Each structure stands twice: as structure tokens, then as C-alpha cells.
mmCIF file of C-alpha atoms in Angstrom:
data_model
loop_
_atom_site.group_PDB
_atom_site.id
_atom_site.type_symbol
_atom_site.label_atom_id
_atom_site.label_comp_id
_atom_site.label_asym_id
_atom_site.label_seq_id
_atom_site.Cartn_x
_atom_site.Cartn_y
_atom_site.Cartn_z
ATOM 1 C CA MET Z 404 121.772 65.752 -100.470
ATOM 2 C CA GLU Z 405 120.982 62.974 -102.903
ATOM 3 C CA GLY Z 406 117.338 61.969 -102.732
ATOM 4 C CA LEU Z 407 116.195 65.244 -101.123
ATOM 5 C CA SER Z 408 113.095 66.539 -102.873
ATOM 6 C CA ILE Z 409 112.949 70.134 -104.053
ATOM 7 C CA SER Z 410 110.013 70.793 -101.731
ATOM 8 C CA HIS Z 411 112.324 70.213 -98.758
ATOM 9 C CA ALA Z 412 115.334 72.052 -100.192
ATOM 10 C CA ASN Z 413 114.621 75.207 -98.150
ATOM 11 C CA GLN Z 414 114.864 73.321 -94.873
ATOM 12 C CA PRO Z 415 118.199 73.160 -93.032
ATOM 13 C CA VAL Z 416 119.600 69.648 -92.903
ATOM 14 C CA LEU Z 417 122.489 68.486 -90.720
ATOM 15 C CA LEU Z 418 124.576 65.767 -92.344
ATOM 16 C CA ALA Z 419 127.126 64.140 -90.040
ATOM 17 C CA TYR Z 420 129.401 61.131 -90.004
ATOM 18 C CA GLY Z 421 129.825 59.562 -86.603
ATOM 19 C CA GLU Z 422 133.626 59.506 -86.509
ATOM 20 C CA THR Z 423 134.290 63.062 -87.691
ATOM 21 C CA GLU Z 424 136.339 65.415 -85.553
ATOM 22 C CA TRP Z 425 133.537 68.017 -85.584
ATOM 23 C CA ASN Z 426 136.247 70.538 -86.452
ATOM 24 C CA ARG Z 427 134.283 72.298 -89.173
ATOM 25 C CA ILE Z 428 130.879 73.055 -90.621
ATOM 26 C CA VAL Z 429 130.028 72.673 -94.317
ATOM 27 C CA LEU Z 430 127.216 74.729 -95.838
ATOM 28 C CA LEU Z 431 125.854 73.701 -99.239
ATOM 29 C CA LEU Z 432 124.487 76.542 -101.352
ATOM 30 C CA PHE Z 433 121.602 75.960 -103.768
ATOM 31 C CA ASP Z 434 120.206 78.122 -106.528
ATOM 32 C CA PRO Z 435 116.424 78.662 -106.325
ATOM 33 C CA ASN Z 436 114.507 75.478 -107.201
ATOM 34 C CA ALA Z 437 117.757 73.547 -107.711
ATOM 35 C CA SER Z 438 118.089 69.977 -106.456
ATOM 36 C CA VAL Z 439 121.899 69.960 -106.403
ATOM 37 C CA PRO Z 440 124.247 72.450 -104.722
ATOM 38 C CA THR Z 441 126.432 74.881 -106.645
ATOM 39 C CA ALA Z 442 128.980 75.664 -103.933
ATOM 40 C CA ALA Z 443 130.191 74.471 -100.545
ATOM 41 C CA ILE Z 444 131.251 76.839 -97.771
ATOM 42 C CA LYS Z 445 133.634 75.245 -95.260
ATOM 43 C CA LEU Z 446 134.413 76.960 -91.978
ATOM 44 C CA PRO Z 447 136.066 75.705 -88.790
ATOM 45 C CA ARG Z 448 134.173 75.608 -85.511
ATOM 46 C CA THR Z 449 136.896 77.709 -83.858
ATOM 47 C CA PRO Z 450 140.127 79.379 -85.059
ATOM 48 C CA VAL Z 451 142.025 76.437 -83.549
ATOM 49 C CA PHE Z 452 140.902 74.411 -86.583
ATOM 50 C CA ASN Z 453 141.798 77.022 -89.235
ATOM 51 C CA GLN Z 454 144.755 74.913 -90.334
ATOM 52 C CA GLN Z 455 142.597 72.129 -91.800
ATOM 53 C CA VAL Z 456 140.619 74.543 -93.987
ATOM 54 C CA GLU Z 457 143.772 76.377 -95.060
ATOM 55 C CA TRP Z 458 145.544 73.097 -95.872
ATOM 56 C CA GLU Z 459 142.751 71.852 -98.127
ATOM 57 C CA HIS Z 460 142.642 75.210 -99.912
ATOM 58 C CA ASP Z 461 146.410 75.131 -100.456
ATOM 59 C CA ILE Z 462 146.244 71.548 -101.762
ATOM 60 C CA LEU Z 463 143.460 72.352 -104.228
ATOM 61 C CA ARG Z 464 145.303 75.453 -105.411
ATOM 62 C CA GLU Z 465 148.540 73.512 -105.939
ATOM 63 C CA LEU Z 466 146.782 70.688 -107.760
ATOM 64 C CA SER Z 467 144.854 73.114 -109.956
ATOM 65 C CA SER Z 468 148.125 74.789 -110.928
ATOM 66 C CA ASN Z 469 149.977 71.597 -111.786
ATOM 67 C CA LEU Z 470 147.452 69.104 -113.148
ATOM 68 C CA ALA Z 471 146.627 68.703 -116.815
ATOM 69 C CA PRO Z 472 143.088 69.872 -117.741
ATOM 70 C CA PRO Z 473 141.373 66.433 -117.792
ATOM 71 C CA ILE Z 474 142.369 65.685 -114.186
ATOM 72 C CA ARG Z 475 142.110 69.318 -113.068
ATOM 73 C CA ARG Z 476 138.413 69.349 -113.980
ATOM 74 C CA SER Z 477 137.775 66.439 -111.617
ATOM 75 C CA ILE Z 478 138.587 68.320 -108.398
ATOM 76 C CA PRO Z 479 136.901 71.369 -106.853
ATOM 77 C CA THR Z 480 138.318 74.862 -107.116
ATOM 78 C CA SER Z 481 138.672 76.819 -103.900
ATOM 79 C CA ALA Z 482 138.749 80.432 -102.698
ATOM 80 C CA LEU Z 483 139.817 81.384 -99.167
ATOM 81 C CA PHE Z 484 138.736 84.375 -97.085
ATOM 82 C CA ARG Z 485 138.656 85.435 -93.435
ATOM 83 C CA TRP Z 486 135.587 86.006 -91.297
ATOM 84 C CA ASN Z 487 135.610 86.726 -87.559
ATOM 85 C CA GLY Z 488 139.034 85.170 -87.183
ATOM 86 C CA LEU Z 489 138.033 82.033 -89.088
ATOM 87 C CA ALA Z 490 139.573 80.728 -92.303
ATOM 88 C CA VAL Z 491 136.604 80.102 -94.625
ATOM 89 C CA SER Z 492 136.793 78.391 -97.994
ATOM 90 C CA ALA Z 493 134.299 78.437 -100.847
ATOM 91 C CA GLU Z 494 134.534 75.421 -103.147
ATOM 92 C CA THR Z 495 132.780 74.514 -106.346
ATOM 93 C CA CYS Z 496 130.589 71.411 -106.168
ATOM 94 C CA VAL Z 497 131.155 68.431 -108.421
ATOM 95 C CA THR Z 498 128.433 66.771 -110.476
ATOM 96 C CA GLY Z 499 127.056 63.251 -110.386
ATOM 97 C CA SER Z 500 126.461 60.896 -107.477
ATOM 98 C CA SER Z 501 128.845 59.537 -104.875
ATOM 99 C CA LEU Z 502 129.883 55.906 -105.102
ATOM 100 C CA SER Z 503 128.518 55.368 -101.601
ATOM 101 C CA SER Z 504 125.047 55.986 -103.051
ATOM 102 C CA ARG Z 505 125.659 53.684 -106.027
ATOM 103 C CA ALA Z 506 127.222 50.657 -104.325
ATOM 104 C CA GLY Z 507 125.305 47.622 -103.119
ATOM 105 C CA PRO Z 508 124.550 44.074 -104.230
ATOM 106 C CA ALA Z 509 121.750 45.329 -106.495
ATOM 107 C CA ALA Z 510 123.783 48.164 -108.035
ATOM 108 C CA ASN Z 511 124.008 48.234 -111.802
ATOM 109 C CA ASP Z 512 127.368 48.758 -113.487
ATOM 110 C CA ALA Z 513 129.291 48.342 -110.219
ATOM 111 C CA LEU Z 514 132.335 46.872 -111.941
ATOM 112 C CA GLU Z 515 132.351 49.718 -114.459
ATOM 113 C CA ASP Z 516 132.305 52.178 -111.548
ATOM 114 C CA LEU Z 517 135.334 50.355 -110.152
ATOM 115 C CA ARG Z 518 137.164 50.450 -113.468
ATOM 116 C CA LEU Z 519 136.550 54.167 -113.980
ATOM 117 C CA THR Z 520 137.625 55.017 -110.438
ATOM 118 C CA VAL Z 521 140.839 53.004 -110.587
ATOM 119 C CA ALA Z 522 141.691 54.434 -114.005
ATOM 120 C CA TRP Z 523 141.248 57.946 -112.605
ATOM 121 C CA LEU Z 524 143.411 57.184 -109.562
ATOM 122 C CA ALA Z 525 146.182 55.677 -111.686
ATOM 123 C CA SER Z 526 146.178 58.747 -113.939
ATOM 124 C CA PHE Z 527 146.190 61.078 -110.946
ATOM 125 C CA HIS Z 528 149.077 59.267 -109.261
ATOM 126 C CA ARG Z 529 151.099 59.070 -112.469
ATOM 127 C CA GLU Z 530 150.659 62.808 -112.863
ATOM 128 C CA THR Z 531 151.461 63.633 -109.225
ATOM 129 C CA THR Z 532 154.434 61.328 -108.680
ATOM 130 C CA ILE Z 533 156.814 63.501 -106.687
ATOM 131 C CA ASP Z 534 159.696 61.063 -106.389
ATOM 132 C CA THR Z 535 160.702 57.442 -106.775
ATOM 133 C CA VAL Z 536 162.731 56.062 -103.882
ATOM 134 C CA PRO Z 537 164.531 52.761 -103.252
ATOM 135 C CA ALA Z 538 161.737 50.586 -101.888
ATOM 136 C CA ARG Z 539 163.745 48.507 -99.429
ATOM 137 C CA GLU Z 540 165.258 51.539 -97.709
ATOM 138 C CA TRP Z 541 161.881 53.294 -97.537
ATOM 139 C CA LEU Z 542 160.168 50.237 -96.074
ATOM 140 C CA THR Z 543 162.915 49.832 -93.481
ATOM 141 C CA GLN Z 544 162.664 53.432 -92.333
ATOM 142 C CA ARG Z 545 158.962 54.223 -92.729
ATOM 143 C CA LEU Z 546 157.300 50.839 -92.166
ATOM 144 C CA VAL Z 547 159.506 48.668 -89.949
ATOM 145 C CA ASN Z 548 161.220 51.381 -87.887
ATOM 146 C CA GLY Z 549 158.410 53.917 -88.149
ATOM 147 C CA MET Z 550 154.854 52.687 -88.544
ATOM 148 C CA CYS Z 551 155.345 49.363 -86.763
ATOM 149 C CA ALA Z 552 157.035 51.070 -83.815
ATOM 150 C CA ASP Z 553 154.253 53.682 -83.569
ATOM 151 C CA TYR Z 554 151.589 50.988 -83.722
ATOM 152 C CA ALA Z 555 153.296 48.951 -80.991
ATOM 153 C CA ALA Z 556 153.585 52.051 -78.790
ATOM 154 C CA THR Z 557 149.909 52.944 -79.291
ATOM 155 C CA PHE Z 558 148.244 49.519 -79.055
ATOM 156 C CA TRP Z 559 149.358 46.428 -77.214
ATOM 157 C CA LEU Z 560 150.474 43.764 -79.678
ATOM 158 C CA THR Z 561 148.992 40.328 -80.044
ATOM 159 C CA ASP Z 562 151.344 37.409 -80.535
ATOM 160 C CA ALA Z 563 150.304 37.275 -84.191
ATOM 161 C CA GLU Z 564 151.110 40.967 -84.684
ATOM 162 C CA THR Z 565 154.501 40.500 -83.041
ATOM 163 C CA ARG Z 566 155.212 37.718 -85.520
ATOM 164 C CA LEU Z 567 153.934 39.872 -88.397
ATOM 165 C CA PHE Z 568 156.305 42.704 -87.514
ATOM 166 C CA ALA Z 569 159.194 40.266 -87.195
ATOM 167 C CA THR Z 570 158.317 38.807 -90.599
ATOM 168 C CA LEU Z 571 158.248 42.275 -92.161
ATOM 169 C CA SER Z 572 161.757 42.932 -90.890
ATOM 170 C CA GLN Z 573 163.094 39.529 -91.886
ATOM 171 C CA ARG Z 574 161.571 39.509 -95.371
ATOM 172 C CA LEU Z 575 162.635 42.941 -96.601
ATOM 173 C CA ASP Z 576 164.704 41.111 -99.195
ATOM 174 C CA VAL Z 577 161.389 40.149 -100.848
ATOM 175 C CA ALA Z 578 160.921 43.827 -101.738
ATOM 176 C CA GLY Z 579 163.852 43.515 -104.116
ATOM 177 C CA PRO Z 580 165.820 46.414 -105.593
ATOM 178 C CA GLY Z 581 162.776 48.141 -107.093
ATOM 179 C CA LEU Z 582 161.640 51.740 -106.751
ATOM 180 C CA LEU Z 583 158.583 52.994 -104.864
ATOM 181 C CA PRO Z 584 156.630 55.927 -106.359
ATOM 182 C CA ILE Z 585 155.826 58.695 -103.870
ATOM 183 C CA VAL Z 586 152.636 60.471 -104.928
ATOM 184 C CA TRP Z 587 150.037 62.931 -103.725
ATOM 185 C CA GLN Z 588 147.667 60.769 -101.694
ATOM 186 C CA HIS Z 589 144.088 61.846 -101.177
ATOM 187 C CA GLY Z 590 144.198 60.330 -97.694
ATOM 188 C CA ASP Z 591 140.479 59.538 -97.472
ATOM 189 C CA PHE Z 592 139.790 58.003 -100.867
ATOM 190 C CA GLY Z 593 136.567 56.267 -99.887
ATOM 191 C CA PRO Z 594 133.297 55.873 -101.821
ATOM 192 C CA PRO Z 595 131.641 58.945 -100.202
ATOM 193 C CA ASN Z 596 134.337 61.196 -101.669
ATOM 194 C CA VAL Z 597 134.299 59.791 -105.219
ATOM 195 C CA TYR Z 598 131.585 61.003 -107.610
ATOM 196 C CA LEU Z 599 130.588 59.691 -111.016
ATOM 197 C CA ASP Z 600 128.678 61.621 -113.660
ATOM 198 C CA ARG Z 601 128.327 59.080 -116.467
ATOM 199 C CA SER Z 602 131.983 58.275 -117.150
ATOM 200 C CA HIS Z 603 133.425 61.399 -115.505
ATOM 201 C CA VAL Z 604 135.070 60.896 -112.095
ATOM 202 C CA SER Z 605 135.344 63.715 -109.541
ATOM 203 C CA VAL Z 606 136.882 63.630 -106.072
ATOM 204 C CA ILE Z 607 136.063 65.883 -103.107
ATOM 205 C CA ASP Z 608 137.298 66.531 -99.539
ATOM 206 C CA TRP Z 609 141.070 66.881 -99.848
ATOM 207 C CA GLU Z 610 141.792 68.046 -96.294
ATOM 208 C CA THR Z 611 143.844 64.936 -95.442
ATOM 209 C CA ALA Z 612 145.895 64.920 -98.664
ATOM 210 C CA ARG Z 613 149.616 64.315 -98.191
ATOM 211 C CA ARG Z 614 152.666 62.855 -99.869
ATOM 212 C CA GLY Z 615 152.944 59.110 -99.499
ATOM 213 C CA PRO Z 616 153.419 55.774 -101.241
ATOM 214 C CA ALA Z 617 151.374 54.791 -104.257
ATOM 215 C CA LEU Z 618 148.692 52.085 -103.797
ATOM 216 C CA ALA Z 619 147.546 53.077 -100.277
ATOM 217 C CA ASP Z 620 144.599 55.146 -101.568
ATOM 218 C CA LEU Z 621 143.488 52.264 -103.765
ATOM 219 C CA LEU Z 622 143.714 49.614 -101.034
ATOM 220 C CA TYR Z 623 141.587 51.750 -98.730
ATOM 221 C CA PHE Z 624 139.068 52.374 -101.502
ATOM 222 C CA VAL Z 625 138.599 48.784 -102.657
ATOM 223 C CA THR Z 626 138.233 47.589 -99.060
ATOM 224 C CA ASP Z 627 135.203 49.781 -98.392
ATOM 225 C CA TRP Z 628 133.776 49.796 -101.913
ATOM 226 C CA SER Z 629 133.861 46.027 -102.398
ATOM 227 C CA ALA Z 630 132.310 45.379 -98.976
ATOM 228 C CA ALA Z 631 129.388 47.616 -99.922
ATOM 229 C CA ALA Z 632 129.150 46.061 -103.383
ATOM 230 C CA ALA Z 633 128.992 42.616 -101.774
ATOM 231 C CA GLY Z 634 126.317 43.720 -99.301
ATOM 232 C CA ARG Z 635 128.576 43.256 -96.269
ATOM 233 C CA ALA Z 636 127.271 45.776 -93.739
ATOM 234 C CA SER Z 637 128.003 44.556 -90.209
ATOM 235 C CA ASP Z 638 131.446 44.744 -88.598
ATOM 236 C CA THR Z 639 131.707 40.958 -88.629
ATOM 237 C CA GLU Z 640 130.721 40.725 -92.294
ATOM 238 C CA ARG Z 641 133.168 43.457 -93.283
ATOM 239 C CA LEU Z 642 135.999 41.729 -91.435
ATOM 240 C CA GLU Z 643 135.208 38.416 -93.127
ATOM 241 C CA HIS Z 644 135.075 40.218 -96.464
ATOM 242 C CA PHE Z 645 138.473 41.820 -95.841
ATOM 243 C CA GLU Z 646 139.945 38.387 -95.136
ATOM 244 C CA SER Z 647 138.466 36.889 -98.297
ATOM 245 C CA LEU Z 648 139.556 39.899 -100.371
ATOM 246 C CA PHE Z 649 143.227 39.944 -99.421
ATOM 247 C CA CYS Z 650 144.121 36.693 -97.665
ATOM 248 C CA ALA Z 651 142.158 33.836 -99.220
ATOM 249 C CA GLY Z 652 144.566 32.953 -102.009
ATOM 250 C CA SER Z 653 143.087 32.761 -105.498
ATOM 251 C CA PRO Z 654 140.015 35.027 -105.927
ATOM 252 C CA ALA Z 655 136.890 32.898 -105.779
ATOM 253 C CA ASP Z 656 134.181 35.234 -107.111
ATOM 254 C CA ALA Z 657 133.756 37.742 -109.914
ATOM 255 C CA LEU Z 658 133.872 40.788 -107.629
ATOM 256 C CA THR Z 659 137.120 39.751 -105.949
ATOM 257 C CA ARG Z 660 138.667 38.831 -109.293
ATOM 258 C CA ALA Z 661 137.719 42.248 -110.646
ATOM 259 C CA VAL Z 662 139.262 44.007 -107.650
ATOM 260 C CA HIS Z 663 142.504 42.038 -107.974
ATOM 261 C CA GLY Z 664 142.592 42.718 -111.688
ATOM 262 C CA GLU Z 665 142.199 46.466 -111.165
ATOM 263 C CA ILE Z 666 144.890 46.474 -108.456
ATOM 264 C CA ALA Z 667 147.277 44.728 -110.845
ATOM 265 C CA GLU Z 668 146.460 47.201 -113.640
ATOM 266 C CA TYR Z 669 146.955 50.173 -111.317
ATOM 267 C CA MET Z 670 150.336 48.829 -110.172
ATOM 268 C CA ARG Z 671 151.380 48.333 -113.779
ATOM 269 C CA ARG Z 672 150.379 51.864 -114.747
ATOM 270 C CA VAL Z 673 152.157 53.605 -111.856
ATOM 271 C CA GLY Z 674 155.242 51.375 -112.119
ATOM 272 C CA LEU Z 675 154.880 49.694 -108.727
ATOM 273 C CA PRO Z 676 156.675 46.328 -108.378
ATOM 274 C CA ALA Z 677 154.386 43.426 -107.470
ATOM 275 C CA SER Z 678 156.803 42.448 -104.693
ATOM 276 C CA LEU Z 679 155.730 45.519 -102.685
ATOM 277 C CA PHE Z 680 152.047 44.600 -102.471
ATOM 278 C CA GLY Z 681 152.106 42.831 -99.089
ATOM 279 C CA PHE Z 682 154.254 45.500 -97.462
ATOM 280 C CA LEU Z 683 152.001 48.325 -98.634
ATOM 281 C CA LEU Z 684 148.891 46.397 -97.608
ATOM 282 C CA VAL Z 685 150.178 46.222 -94.035
ATOM 283 C CA TYR Z 686 151.393 49.832 -94.168
ATOM 284 C CA THR Z 687 147.989 51.118 -95.288
ATOM 285 C CA PHE Z 688 146.029 49.650 -92.416
ATOM 286 C CA LEU Z 689 148.641 50.351 -89.754
ATOM 287 C CA GLU Z 690 148.431 53.979 -90.856
ATOM 288 C CA LYS Z 691 144.617 53.985 -90.801
ATOM 289 C CA ALA Z 692 144.543 52.430 -87.318
ATOM 290 C CA LEU Z 693 146.940 55.073 -86.005
ATOM 291 C CA GLU Z 694 145.073 57.912 -87.723
ATOM 292 C CA ARG Z 695 141.847 56.916 -86.014
ATOM 293 C CA ALA Z 696 143.552 56.728 -82.616
ATOM 294 C CA ARG Z 697 145.113 60.168 -83.089
ATOM 295 C CA ARG Z 698 141.820 61.661 -84.218
ATOM 296 C CA LEU Z 699 140.080 60.401 -81.086
ATOM 297 C CA ALA Z 700 142.973 61.593 -78.922
ATOM 298 C CA LYS Z 701 142.562 65.117 -80.340
ATOM 299 C CA LEU Z 702 138.968 65.007 -79.149
ATOM 300 C CA GLY Z 703 140.139 64.048 -75.663
ATOM 301 C CA ARG Z 704 138.635 60.587 -75.876
ATOM 302 C CA PRO Z 705 140.037 58.291 -73.157
ATOM 303 C CA ASP Z 706 139.440 55.270 -75.401
ATOM 304 C CA ALA Z 707 141.596 56.611 -78.251
ATOM 305 C CA ALA Z 708 144.130 53.780 -78.011
ATOM 306 C CA ARG Z 709 141.620 50.993 -77.435
ATOM 307 C CA ARG Z 710 141.834 48.162 -79.910
ATOM 308 C CA ALA Z 711 138.130 47.372 -79.637
ATOM 309 C CA GLY Z 712 136.055 49.530 -81.961
ATOM 310 C CA ASN Z 713 138.969 50.401 -84.249
ATOM 311 C CA ARG Z 714 138.141 48.420 -87.371
ATOM 312 C CA PHE Z 715 141.581 49.020 -88.827
ATOM 313 C CA VAL Z 716 143.191 47.287 -85.856
ATOM 314 C CA ALA Z 717 140.930 44.344 -86.654
ATOM 315 C CA TYR Z 718 142.159 44.413 -90.261
ATOM 316 C CA VAL Z 719 145.778 44.372 -89.071
ATOM 317 C CA GLY Z 720 144.874 41.371 -86.929
ATOM 318 C CA VAL Z 721 143.628 39.532 -90.008
ATOM 319 C CA LEU Z 722 146.807 40.328 -91.938
ATOM 320 C CA ALA Z 723 148.868 39.103 -88.991
ATOM 321 C CA GLN Z 724 147.221 35.696 -89.245
ATOM 322 C CA TYR Z 725 148.351 35.421 -92.868
ATOM 323 C CA ALA Z 726 151.869 36.860 -92.617
ATOM 324 C CA HIS Z 727 153.464 33.753 -94.114
ATOM 325 C CA ARG Z 728 151.147 33.834 -97.138
ATOM 326 C CA LEU Z 729 151.586 37.576 -97.666
ATOM 327 C CA PHE Z 730 155.373 37.432 -97.643
ATOM 328 C CA GLY Z 731 156.080 33.869 -98.705
ATOM 329 C CA GLU Z 732 155.948 34.604 -102.407
ATOM 330 C CA GLU Z 733 155.394 37.466 -104.805
ATOM 331 C CA ARG Z 734 151.897 38.465 -105.840
ATOM 332 C CA ASN Z 735 151.076 37.134 -109.302
#
């Protein structure tokens, strides 16, 4: 609702994102003459989708019970009730503006926005670390035998991807004997869901939260945020940006250097060995590619498993071209 004048605040407005499942409706409630909402009402389109609303409510309730006050204040609170067979949640609204409205080549303080967001995520993941597991065993089971196999079964593999998967299996020794933190992932930690009010960070839309490896949320975030900050809007530009961000060797510009610096600081704070970076980079975008395919399949889309149009498949293709660089040596 950012940018909506008060004179239009009494008019219904439909806000939609083109790849959503259309499984729910969100109503924003405004006080009289207010320009920002005070509450959000989330209800599923049909009872079939009750689970998503109930899951987000349960996640927010668990986080509110377990987080320390500084982090707890950065997420919405939720109440759940039933109406006509539907699970309906009422959530508080956060303050500030979303990073998707602040990013862009002309944005002021973009690097400070990045620093604040990464600091928040590191604190959140430190506080929500559920377990630390032997990294090599986890990568063998969840990445090589799990995610790679699912990806191969869903999409046909290019020769480069076949080589990438073989390299992952052959280079597991690079992961070393270190431990991998398992944390509460947001699952959709993109700029639209991160809000800043001066230096205070808030995060909304927790319906895809789950337990998973540290770093994945951050890799997804910096991919989208840095593309917007660099003014890369088209699919081709975003793909080129992804390649320069993760595969071009030494960072060549201030934005890329800042992103790499924040990734390194995050990994230090959560206790993530540098040797795991390449593995988790591949894991993150295999998972995103599969999530998109499954979401489309739920909608009955016949093109759910098509490679074309799935930008995360394109990202995996870029990583496949640089498998030797990603796993030839540890990240500095």
C-alpha cells in the first residue's frame, strides 16, 4: 500500500504477485484517515488451503514464545479463528517500508539496508539454531542423494548439470569435518517480505518457514536484492548479474564486494565453515527450482516441470558452468 494517497484509501485494491498459488486472500485493515494498515486478515480461498494459514499461525506463535524480545518485536503476532469452515488469521502489521520499495540504482543507503538485514538474519538464525549436524553426512543425504535426485527426476539434465552433480558427489571431502547449523528458515526471505523502519528490521509472511540449513535464506535474499540494487530488471540482466555475483572470481564492484563481505560476516556469526559455501549455493537454487515446479503442479499447470520460465533452473545452469571453480578451492 506504499504510495497510496489517503484520498484513495477507502477504495478496494487488489494486490497480486503473478506466481502466487492464489490459495488465500489478505485483507489490510486501516484506521480512519490512516495511510498504513494496522492489521492483516488472512483467509484461504477454500478449506483445502486451511493448512497454510494454520501453519503460519503456529510458526508465529512458536517464534513469539521462544525468541528474545529484540527479535520477537520484529515479527507479527497472530490470532487464529474459524469462519464458515475456514481457518482465518489476524496478524499485526509491521512498520516501515519493504526493501523492494527501497532498492534500485538510485536508492540511498542501500548498503546500510543490506548490513541491517544481514545482521538481523544472523541474529535470528543464531537464536533459532535447532541442531548442528555433521556437514558431510548431511550433504550426502540431503543434497547429493536427495535434492540432486529430485531435480534430475523433475527436469531433464543438461550435460553441464550432470557434471555438476558428479562433482558434488566426488568433492564431498572439500566439506571437511565441520558442522552445519540447522535453523528456522523463513523460506521466502526476499525484499518484499523485509521491512525497515529507520534501523529496525521486521519480517512478514512466514507461511513457508521450515527447518533447514543456515545460509539458504541469505543467498536467496542477496540474489534478488542485489539485482534490484544494480538496476538489473530483465531476465537476461538478472541471469548475468547472478553469474557475476557468485561465479566471476574476485568481486569487481562495490556492491558485489559488499554482498560478499556480508555473506562472510553472516557465516562467521552463525559458525558456518567457509568450505560449505559452494554446496549450499547449489542446494539453495535446486530447492527453489523444485519449489516452483511443485507450486505450479499444485495448480494443475501442465508446464510445471518445464525448464523454460523457471529462473531458478537458469541459475542452476550458471552454477553448473562453474562447477570446477565452485569446488576447486575453499571460499576465502
